[in-house]
Amino acid sequence: MEAVAPTDLRAFEDAPDLNRETVIREVQTCILDVPTIRQHKLSNTNVTHQNYVHVAIRFENGVTGYGEASTLGGPRWSEESVEAIKANIDTYLGPALLDQPGCKVEASNALLAKAAKRNFAAKSALNTAILDALGKTLDLSVATLLGGASRDRISVIWALASGDIGQELEEAKAKIAARLFNRFKIKLGFADIRSDLRRLERLRAELPESTELIADINQAWSEADCHRWMPALEDMGLTLIEQPLEADDIEGMARLGQTTRIPLMLDEAVFTAREAMRGANAGAGSVLSLKLCKHGSAQNLQRIAGIALAGGQELYGGCLLESSLGAAAHLAVFATLPELQWGCEHFGPLILSKDTTVDGLVYEDFHVHLPTGPGLGVTPDPQTTSAFART
Ligand code: MUC
Ligand code: MG
């Protein structure tokens, strides 16, 4: 092997000592309550605001990275609420990272796993902030840090969830006309089933035939409801049914999968790798919704995606109505996945009365584009932060 010339050695000596430069010196949190442009209803909650915890992590070299933990209706979509997320980061998770090298990302994930059970939305915000700061330090995108982007734009789904059929038709037609969205997720389960189906029939009848419709029932139907009403959903040509049964009813989902022609998607049923294994092995769904608030880190999301694919499932890029800060974190890791057959549903930035970053995301031609630039490629907007920070 050729000897390294002295000048080259100096180059090595000037190289940053990442372990020292990226030592985590400060973790700050702030709750944001951002109004949405309309009501957003699910089977067990109804929101007019999105509540986030924004995290800022400062490295020894002065670089600050940002992350976002999203919730939906307090501790009702999952057990996490912004009040608990902030308290657990301030008291347990943040201190576990202090004085640790941020460049050792998996080691920081292990420290967080030791500091608290579950708390996956909180952990994912810290993981995102570390990746953002590391990317800015190395002048690399988070997608590159995670293995490189295999796609620079992702087909995107919009959720219709006001429950007001007139408003939903108008909203959907406007999104189609603007060439922003032509795939829609319809929230069911907050009204009686017959009303839900009447609403679906109107959407099917009055939207262009090429419009894709999927339904998210958010655990609101029983197995008997499914046997009774799934044929109607099949007749309407829905392409996917998300989490109709309760999250822990893996056996019921497996039985349903044998009786319906529409693919079933697991969402609230799968947070951890073992739950992913169990769901795939049981045949409890042929599609898995991936979300940082469920998996706790970009690295875990990648691992769980691999388990799902190995189990014969297809992948769907899920959300919890993140702003463009949290959405950028998802797009960075979704871009690295070997497959993402169902695209993603990061419509969150567009349902907020004001987005939380200066740059925002680009939605064009029915796709959302991966931000470019170091780190996440988006910068928190201090005006939004101060306007909506919970004091
Ligand atoms: C869920 O259950 O999918 C994602 C989109 C939406 O409208 O609700 C969230 C949570
Ligand atoms: Mg869902």
GROMACS .gro file of C-alpha atoms and ligand atoms in nm:
model
  402
    1MET     CA    1   0.000   0.000   0.000
    2GLU     CA    2   0.139   0.342  -0.096
    3ALA     CA    3   0.281   0.551   0.192
    4VAL     CA    4   0.063   0.854   0.286
    5ALA     CA    5   0.251   1.178   0.199
    6PRO     CA    6   0.304   1.425   0.494
    7THR     CA    7   0.061   1.684   0.341
    8ASP     CA    8  -0.210   1.417   0.331
    9LEU     CA    9  -0.145   1.341   0.700
   10ARG     CA   10  -0.209   1.710   0.782
   11ALA     CA   11  -0.540   1.676   0.602
   12PHE     CA   12  -0.624   1.390   0.836
   13GLU     CA   13  -0.508   1.596   1.136
   14ASP     CA   14  -0.739   1.882   1.031
   15ALA     CA   15  -1.034   1.645   0.992
   16PRO     CA   16  -1.297   1.713   1.259
   17ASP     CA   17  -1.276   1.488   1.565
   18LEU     CA   18  -1.642   1.400   1.543
   19ASN     CA   19  -1.653   1.236   1.881
   20ARG     CA   20  -1.546   1.566   2.040
   21GLU     CA   21  -1.725   1.806   1.800
   22THR     CA   22  -2.063   1.635   1.829
   23VAL     CA   23  -2.079   1.594   2.204
   24ILE     CA   24  -2.436   1.682   2.307
   25ARG     CA   25  -2.423   1.987   2.529
   26GLU     CA   26  -2.788   2.101   2.546
   27VAL     CA   27  -3.138   1.956   2.492
   28GLN     CA   28  -3.427   2.202   2.484
   29THR     CA   29  -3.800   2.132   2.443
   30CYS     CA   30  -4.101   2.347   2.365
   31ILE     CA   31  -4.470   2.261   2.323
   32LEU     CA   32  -4.644   2.410   2.019
   33ASP     CA   33  -5.024   2.427   1.983
   34VAL     CA   34  -5.089   2.500   1.615
   35PRO     CA   35  -5.448   2.555   1.494
   36THR     CA   36  -5.561   2.339   1.201
   37ILE     CA   37  -5.759   2.488   0.909
   38ARG     CA   38  -6.056   2.263   0.993
   39GLN     CA   39  -6.166   1.991   1.233
   40HIS     CA   40  -5.993   1.656   1.194
   41LYS     CA   41  -6.197   1.365   1.329
   42LEU     CA   42  -6.101   1.007   1.403
   43SER     CA   43  -6.295   0.730   1.574
   44ASN     CA   44  -6.178   0.836   1.919
   45THR     CA   45  -6.081   1.200   1.888
   46ASN     CA   46  -6.158   1.528   1.716
   47VAL     CA   47  -5.891   1.797   1.687
   48THR     CA   48  -5.886   2.166   1.590
   49HIS     CA   49  -5.519   2.203   1.689
   50GLN     CA   50  -5.206   1.998   1.635
   51ASN     CA   51  -4.991   1.968   1.950
   52TYR     CA   52  -4.619   1.911   1.902
   53VAL     CA   53  -4.307   1.902   2.115
   54HIS     CA   54  -4.018   2.062   1.929
   55VAL     CA   55  -3.671   1.953   2.039
   56ALA     CA   56  -3.344   2.142   1.985
   57ILE     CA   57  -3.013   1.962   2.046
   58ARG     CA   58  -2.689   2.162   2.048
   59PHE     CA   59  -2.353   1.994   1.982
   60GLU     CA   60  -2.016   2.100   2.128
   61ASN     CA   61  -1.934   2.257   1.786
   62GLY     CA   62  -2.230   2.495   1.825
   63VAL     CA   63  -2.447   2.324   1.561
   64THR     CA   64  -2.814   2.283   1.663
   65GLY     CA   65  -3.043   2.014   1.524
   66TYR     CA   66  -3.422   2.003   1.550
   67GLY     CA   67  -3.683   1.729   1.589
   68GLU     CA   68  -4.058   1.704   1.636
   69ALA     CA   69  -4.278   1.473   1.840
   70SER     CA   70  -4.637   1.476   1.715
   71THR     CA   71  -4.952   1.362   1.894
   72LEU     CA   72  -5.319   1.350   1.792
   73GLY     CA   73  -5.583   1.452   2.044
   74GLY     CA   74  -5.365   1.416   2.353
   75PRO     CA   75  -5.303   1.059   2.478
   76ARG     CA   76  -5.583   0.915   2.265
   77TRP     CA   77  -5.421   0.799   1.940
   78SER     CA   78  -5.134   0.655   2.140
   79GLU     CA   79  -5.047   0.685   2.509
   80GLU     CA   80  -4.819   0.985   2.455
   81SER     CA   81  -4.929   1.348   2.508
   82VAL     CA   82  -4.717   1.659   2.460
   83GLU     CA   83  -4.726   1.726   2.833
   84ALA     CA   84  -4.582   1.381   2.906
   85ILE     CA   85  -4.337   1.396   2.613
   86LYS     CA   86  -4.193   1.726   2.736
   87ALA     CA   87  -4.172   1.604   3.096
   88ASN     CA   88  -4.004   1.276   3.002
   89ILE     CA   89  -3.752   1.443   2.771
   90ASP     CA   90  -3.671   1.715   3.026
   91THR     CA   91  -3.645   1.472   3.317
   92TYR     CA   92  -3.518   1.141   3.177
   93LEU     CA   93  -3.440   1.122   2.805
   94GLY     CA   94  -3.256   1.452   2.752
   95PRO     CA   95  -3.020   1.407   3.049
   96ALA     CA   96  -2.937   1.056   2.923
   97LEU     CA   97  -2.786   1.214   2.609
   98LEU     CA   98  -2.583   1.495   2.770
   99ASP     CA   99  -2.204   1.472   2.719
  100GLN     CA  100  -2.252   1.181   2.473
  101PRO     CA  101  -2.113   1.202   2.114
  102GLY     CA  102  -2.404   1.271   1.879
  103CYS     CA  103  -2.216   1.100   1.592
  104LYS     CA  104  -2.275   0.767   1.769
  105VAL     CA  105  -2.643   0.763   1.676
  106GLU     CA  106  -2.721   0.400   1.751
  107ALA     CA  107  -2.544   0.434   2.088
  108SER     CA  108  -2.770   0.731   2.163
  109ASN     CA  109  -3.074   0.519   2.069
  110ALA     CA  110  -2.951   0.257   2.318
  111LEU     CA  111  -2.909   0.522   2.591
  112LEU     CA  112  -3.269   0.636   2.530
  113ALA     CA  113  -3.396   0.277   2.541
  114LYS     CA  114  -3.226   0.241   2.879
  115ALA     CA  115  -3.362   0.571   3.010
  116ALA     CA  116  -3.730   0.499   2.941
  117LYS     CA  117  -3.964   0.228   2.818
  118ARG     CA  118  -4.166   0.299   2.501
  119ASN     CA  119  -4.206   0.684   2.478
  120PHE     CA  120  -4.142   0.638   2.105
  121ALA     CA  121  -4.260   0.981   1.985
  122ALA     CA  122  -4.034   1.149   2.241
  123LYS     CA  123  -3.737   0.930   2.145
  124SER     CA  124  -3.791   0.985   1.773
  125ALA     CA  125  -3.781   1.364   1.817
  126LEU     CA  126  -3.442   1.335   1.990
  127ASN     CA  127  -3.314   1.092   1.723
  128THR     CA  128  -3.426   1.334   1.449
  129ALA     CA  129  -3.257   1.632   1.618
  130ILE     CA  130  -2.929   1.439   1.650
  131LEU     CA  131  -2.943   1.337   1.282
  132ASP     CA  132  -3.025   1.695   1.179
  133ALA     CA  133  -2.728   1.835   1.377
  134LEU     CA  134  -2.495   1.560   1.250
  135GLY     CA  135  -2.600   1.621   0.890
  136LYS     CA  136  -2.538   1.995   0.927
  137THR     CA  137  -2.198   1.923   1.085
  138LEU     CA  138  -2.094   1.696   0.796
  139ASP     CA  139  -2.279   1.891   0.525
  140LEU     CA  140  -2.480   1.577   0.445
  141SER     CA  141  -2.856   1.521   0.423
  142VAL     CA  142  -3.020   1.297   0.685
  143ALA     CA  143  -3.120   1.062   0.400
  144THR     CA  144  -2.750   1.025   0.313
  145LEU     CA  145  -2.663   0.959   0.678
  146LEU     CA  146  -2.928   0.685   0.673
  147GLY     CA  147  -2.793   0.508   0.366
  148GLY     CA  148  -2.886   0.735   0.077
  149ALA     CA  149  -3.209   0.835  -0.094
  150SER     CA  150  -3.352   0.586  -0.346
  151ARG     CA  151  -3.627   0.836  -0.436
  152ASP     CA  152  -3.648   1.217  -0.432
  153ARG     CA  153  -4.028   1.243  -0.432
  154ILE     CA  154  -4.306   1.027  -0.290
  155SER     CA  155  -4.669   0.983  -0.398
  156VAL     CA  156  -4.879   1.146  -0.125
  157ILE     CA  157  -5.226   1.085   0.025
  158TRP     CA  158  -5.463   1.347   0.176
  159ALA     CA  159  -5.699   1.262   0.462
  160LEU     CA  160  -6.067   1.361   0.446
  161ALA     CA  161  -6.176   1.377   0.807
  162SER     CA  162  -6.418   1.663   0.875
  163GLY     CA  163  -6.719   1.430   0.851
  164ASP     CA  164  -6.904   1.698   0.654
  165ILE     CA  165  -6.955   1.539   0.310
  166GLY     CA  166  -7.006   1.873   0.134
  167GLN     CA  167  -6.684   2.012   0.276
  168GLU     CA  168  -6.496   1.690   0.201
  169LEU     CA  169  -6.611   1.682  -0.163
  170GLU     CA  170  -6.511   2.045  -0.208
  171GLU     CA  171  -6.175   1.986  -0.041
  172ALA     CA  172  -6.098   1.675  -0.245
  173LYS     CA  173  -6.198   1.837  -0.577
  174ALA     CA  174  -5.977   2.137  -0.499
  175LYS     CA  175  -5.678   1.915  -0.419
  176ILE     CA  176  -5.730   1.722  -0.744
  177ALA     CA  177  -5.771   2.039  -0.952
  178ALA     CA  178  -5.449   2.179  -0.804
  179ARG     CA  179  -5.276   1.851  -0.892
  180LEU     CA  180  -5.168   1.817  -0.528
  181PHE     CA  181  -5.357   1.500  -0.427
  182ASN     CA  182  -5.558   1.236  -0.612
  183ARG     CA  183  -5.536   0.970  -0.343
  184PHE     CA  184  -5.754   1.010  -0.031
  185LYS     CA  185  -5.775   0.843   0.308
  186ILE     CA  186  -6.126   0.862   0.450
  187LYS     CA  187  -6.155   0.860   0.828
  188LEU     CA  188  -6.440   0.636   0.945
  189GLY     CA  189  -6.559   0.531   1.287
  190PHE     CA  190  -6.664   0.858   1.447
  191ALA     CA  191  -7.024   0.826   1.322
  192ASP     CA  192  -7.250   0.522   1.301
  193ILE     CA  193  -7.147   0.279   1.029
  194ARG     CA  194  -7.444   0.347   0.801
  195SER     CA  195  -7.367   0.721   0.801
  196ASP     CA  196  -7.004   0.644   0.731
  197LEU     CA  197  -7.096   0.430   0.432
  198ARG     CA  198  -7.337   0.693   0.297
  199ARG     CA  199  -7.051   0.944   0.316
  200LEU     CA  200  -6.819   0.702   0.134
  201GLU     CA  201  -7.081   0.635  -0.136
  202ARG     CA  202  -7.111   1.011  -0.204
  203LEU     CA  203  -6.733   1.048  -0.229
  204ARG     CA  204  -6.705   0.748  -0.460
  205ALA     CA  205  -6.989   0.870  -0.681
  206GLU     CA  206  -6.883   1.235  -0.705
  207LEU     CA  207  -6.505   1.208  -0.735
  208PRO     CA  208  -6.336   1.106  -1.060
  209GLU     CA  209  -6.323   0.730  -1.111
  210SER     CA  210  -5.941   0.744  -1.113
  211THR     CA  211  -5.940   0.881  -0.757
  212GLU     CA  212  -5.798   0.627  -0.512
  213LEU     CA  213  -5.989   0.591  -0.185
  214ILE     CA  214  -5.863   0.412   0.125
  215ALA     CA  215  -6.034   0.396   0.468
  216ASP     CA  216  -5.887   0.426   0.817
  217ILE     CA  217  -6.129   0.292   1.080
  218ASN     CA  218  -5.892   0.351   1.375
  219GLN     CA  219  -5.993   0.037   1.567
  220ALA     CA  220  -6.365   0.127   1.573
  221TRP     CA  221  -6.523  -0.183   1.412
  222SER     CA  222  -6.580  -0.527   1.561
  223GLU     CA  223  -6.502  -0.841   1.362
  224ALA     CA  224  -6.875  -0.884   1.310
  225ASP     CA  225  -6.902  -0.526   1.176
  226CYS     CA  226  -6.626  -0.611   0.931
  227HIS     CA  227  -6.796  -0.926   0.807
  228ARG     CA  228  -7.116  -0.728   0.764
  229TRP     CA  229  -6.982  -0.409   0.603
  230MET     CA  230  -6.654  -0.496   0.429
  231PRO     CA  231  -6.841  -0.623   0.117
  232ALA     CA  232  -6.985  -0.272   0.080
  233LEU     CA  233  -6.634  -0.126   0.095
  234GLU     CA  234  -6.524  -0.379  -0.166
  235ASP     CA  235  -6.814  -0.282  -0.392
  236MET     CA  236  -6.702   0.082  -0.366
  237GLY     CA  237  -6.357  -0.015  -0.489
  238LEU     CA  238  -6.158   0.092  -0.182
  239THR     CA  239  -5.795  -0.015  -0.226
  240LEU     CA  240  -5.692  -0.046   0.142
  241ILE     CA  241  -5.857  -0.071   0.484
  242GLU     CA  242  -5.650   0.052   0.779
  243GLN     CA  243  -5.671  -0.090   1.134
  244PRO     CA  244  -6.041  -0.177   1.149
  245LEU     CA  245  -5.998  -0.383   1.470
  246GLU     CA  246  -5.842  -0.301   1.805
  247ALA     CA  247  -5.463  -0.276   1.798
  248ASP     CA  248  -5.400  -0.598   1.995
  249ASP     CA  249  -5.648  -0.812   1.799
  250ILE     CA  250  -5.384  -0.968   1.573
  251GLU     CA  251  -5.580  -1.294   1.545
  252GLY     CA  252  -5.894  -1.109   1.435
  253MET     CA  253  -5.701  -0.921   1.168
  254ALA     CA  254  -5.557  -1.251   1.044
  255ARG     CA  255  -5.907  -1.402   1.018
  256LEU     CA  256  -6.037  -1.093   0.838
  257GLY     CA  257  -5.750  -1.110   0.592
  258GLN     CA  258  -5.882  -1.449   0.481
  259THR     CA  259  -6.230  -1.316   0.406
  260THR     CA  260  -6.187  -0.980   0.234
  261ARG     CA  261  -6.059  -0.893  -0.111
  262ILE     CA  262  -5.926  -0.554   0.007
  263PRO     CA  263  -5.572  -0.550   0.158
  264LEU     CA  264  -5.570  -0.469   0.530
  265MET     CA  265  -5.314  -0.231   0.681
  266LEU     CA  266  -5.174  -0.251   1.035
  267ASP     CA  267  -5.119   0.084   1.206
  268GLU     CA  268  -5.178   0.110   1.584
  269ALA     CA  269  -5.107  -0.266   1.606
  270VAL     CA  270  -4.737  -0.230   1.526
  271PHE     CA  271  -4.499  -0.007   1.722
  272THR     CA  272  -4.208  -0.245   1.798
  273ALA     CA  273  -4.003  -0.490   1.594
  274ARG     CA  274  -4.158  -0.788   1.775
  275GLU     CA  275  -4.509  -0.657   1.706
  276ALA     CA  276  -4.404  -0.627   1.341
  277MET     CA  277  -4.279  -0.988   1.342
  278ARG     CA  278  -4.598  -1.109   1.511
  279GLY     CA  279  -4.824  -0.922   1.271
  280ALA     CA  280  -4.639  -1.039   0.960
  281ASN     CA  281  -4.613  -1.401   1.079
  282ALA     CA  282  -4.983  -1.411   1.168
  283GLY     CA  283  -5.080  -1.271   0.828
  284ALA     CA  284  -5.260  -0.996   1.021
  285GLY     CA  285  -5.226  -0.739   0.743
  286SER     CA  286  -5.064  -0.722   0.401
  287VAL     CA  287  -4.952  -0.361   0.446
  288LEU     CA  288  -4.772  -0.189   0.736
  289SER     CA  289  -4.792   0.182   0.819
  290LEU     CA  290  -4.449   0.311   0.928
  291LYS     CA  291  -4.425   0.614   1.164
  292LEU     CA  292  -4.145   0.762   1.372
  293CYS     CA  293  -4.391   0.821   1.660
  294LYS     CA  294  -4.440   0.441   1.672
  295HIS     CA  295  -4.086   0.314   1.608
  296GLY     CA  296  -3.879   0.562   1.812
  297SER     CA  297  -3.594   0.623   1.566
  298ALA     CA  298  -3.513   0.628   1.196
  299GLN     CA  299  -3.295   0.320   1.245
  300ASN     CA  300  -3.578   0.125   1.409
  301LEU     CA  301  -3.816   0.232   1.131
  302GLN     CA  302  -3.570   0.092   0.875
  303ARG     CA  303  -3.537  -0.234   1.068
  304ILE     CA  304  -3.915  -0.272   1.105
  305ALA     CA  305  -3.960  -0.201   0.734
  306GLY     CA  306  -3.719  -0.489   0.666
  307ILE     CA  307  -3.917  -0.722   0.891
  308ALA     CA  308  -4.242  -0.629   0.717
  309LEU     CA  309  -4.094  -0.680   0.370
  310ALA     CA  310  -3.942  -1.015   0.479
  311GLY     CA  311  -4.289  -1.111   0.606
  312GLY     CA  312  -4.439  -1.043   0.265
  313GLN     CA  313  -4.602  -0.712   0.362
  314GLU     CA  314  -4.598  -0.391   0.157
  315LEU     CA  315  -4.495  -0.054   0.307
  316TYR     CA  316  -4.697   0.266   0.363
  317GLY     CA  317  -4.535   0.588   0.484
  318GLY     CA  318  -4.758   0.687   0.775
  319CYS     CA  319  -4.794   1.011   0.969
  320LEU     CA  320  -4.944   1.166   1.280
  321LEU     CA  321  -5.015   1.504   1.115
  322GLU     CA  322  -4.657   1.621   1.159
  323SER     CA  323  -4.560   1.972   1.051
  324SER     CA  324  -4.293   2.002   0.783
  325LEU     CA  325  -4.025   1.951   1.051
  326GLY     CA  326  -4.154   1.607   1.147
  327ALA     CA  327  -4.259   1.531   0.790
  328ALA     CA  328  -3.906   1.606   0.663
  329ALA     CA  329  -3.771   1.354   0.916
  330HIS     CA  330  -4.011   1.090   0.779
  331LEU     CA  331  -3.934   1.169   0.414
  332ALA     CA  332  -3.560   1.135   0.485
  333VAL     CA  333  -3.598   0.779   0.614
  334PHE     CA  334  -3.881   0.681   0.374
  335ALA     CA  335  -3.650   0.783   0.087
  336THR     CA  336  -3.396   0.518   0.195
  337LEU     CA  337  -3.638   0.223   0.206
  338PRO     CA  338  -3.592  -0.045  -0.063
  339GLU     CA  339  -3.968  -0.036  -0.130
  340LEU     CA  340  -4.248   0.208  -0.043
  341GLN     CA  341  -4.531   0.056  -0.246
  342TRP     CA  342  -4.807   0.278  -0.101
  343GLY     CA  343  -4.623   0.612  -0.094
  344CYS     CA  344  -4.692   0.827   0.211
  345GLU     CA  345  -4.957   1.043   0.380
  346HIS     CA  346  -4.760   1.349   0.493
  347PHE     CA  347  -5.032   1.608   0.434
  348GLY     CA  348  -4.983   1.751   0.785
  349PRO     CA  349  -4.803   2.075   0.686
  350LEU     CA  350  -5.100   2.169   0.466
  351ILE     CA  351  -5.365   2.118   0.733
  352LEU     CA  352  -5.197   2.363   0.972
  353SER     CA  353  -5.302   2.728   0.982
  354LYS     CA  354  -4.928   2.802   0.972
  355ASP     CA  355  -4.646   2.556   0.911
  356THR     CA  356  -4.355   2.544   1.154
  357THR     CA  357  -4.058   2.581   0.919
  358VAL     CA  358  -3.929   2.865   0.702
  359ASP     CA  359  -3.883   2.649   0.393
  360GLY     CA  360  -4.175   2.403   0.417
  361LEU     CA  361  -4.211   2.111   0.177
  362VAL     CA  362  -4.275   2.107  -0.198
  363TYR     CA  363  -4.602   1.938  -0.306
  364GLU     CA  364  -4.627   1.903  -0.683
  365ASP     CA  365  -4.786   1.668  -0.934
  366PHE     CA  366  -4.944   1.448  -0.663
  367HIS     CA  367  -4.608   1.395  -0.491
  368VAL     CA  368  -4.425   1.544  -0.194
  369HIS     CA  369  -4.057   1.618  -0.262
  370LEU     CA  370  -3.767   1.528  -0.036
  371PRO     CA  371  -3.608   1.852   0.090
  372THR     CA  372  -3.247   1.906  -0.024
  373GLY     CA  373  -2.961   2.049   0.177
  374PRO     CA  374  -2.773   1.936   0.487
  375GLY     CA  375  -2.957   1.779   0.777
  376LEU     CA  376  -3.335   1.767   0.737
  377GLY     CA  377  -3.326   2.044   0.474
  378VAL     CA  378  -3.583   2.250   0.666
  379THR     CA  379  -3.539   2.522   0.931
  380PRO     CA  380  -3.783   2.594   1.216
  381ASP     CA  381  -3.955   2.931   1.176
  382PRO     CA  382  -3.900   3.134   1.495
  383GLN     CA  383  -4.214   3.338   1.419
  384THR     CA  384  -4.428   3.024   1.422
  385THR     CA  385  -4.253   2.892   1.729
  386SER     CA  386  -4.310   3.210   1.927
  387ALA     CA  387  -4.667   3.250   1.798
  388PHE     CA  388  -4.775   2.901   1.900
  389ALA     CA  389  -4.538   2.809   2.184
  390ARG     CA  390  -4.727   2.709   2.497
  391THR     CA  391  -4.592   2.928   2.772
  392MUC     C1  392  -5.377   0.737   1.176
  392MUC     O1  393  -5.441   0.660   1.247
  392MUC     O2  394  -5.342   0.703   1.063
  392MUC     C2  395  -5.272   0.973   1.015
  392MUC     C3  396  -5.347   1.042   0.927
  392MUC     C4  397  -5.466   1.079   0.989
  392MUC     O3  398  -5.558   1.148   0.940
  392MUC     O4  399  -5.469   1.030   1.116
  392MUC     C5  400  -5.338   0.986   1.146
  392MUC     C6  401  -5.336   0.871   1.237
  393MG      MG  402  -5.412   0.497   1.101
   0.00000   0.00000   0.00000
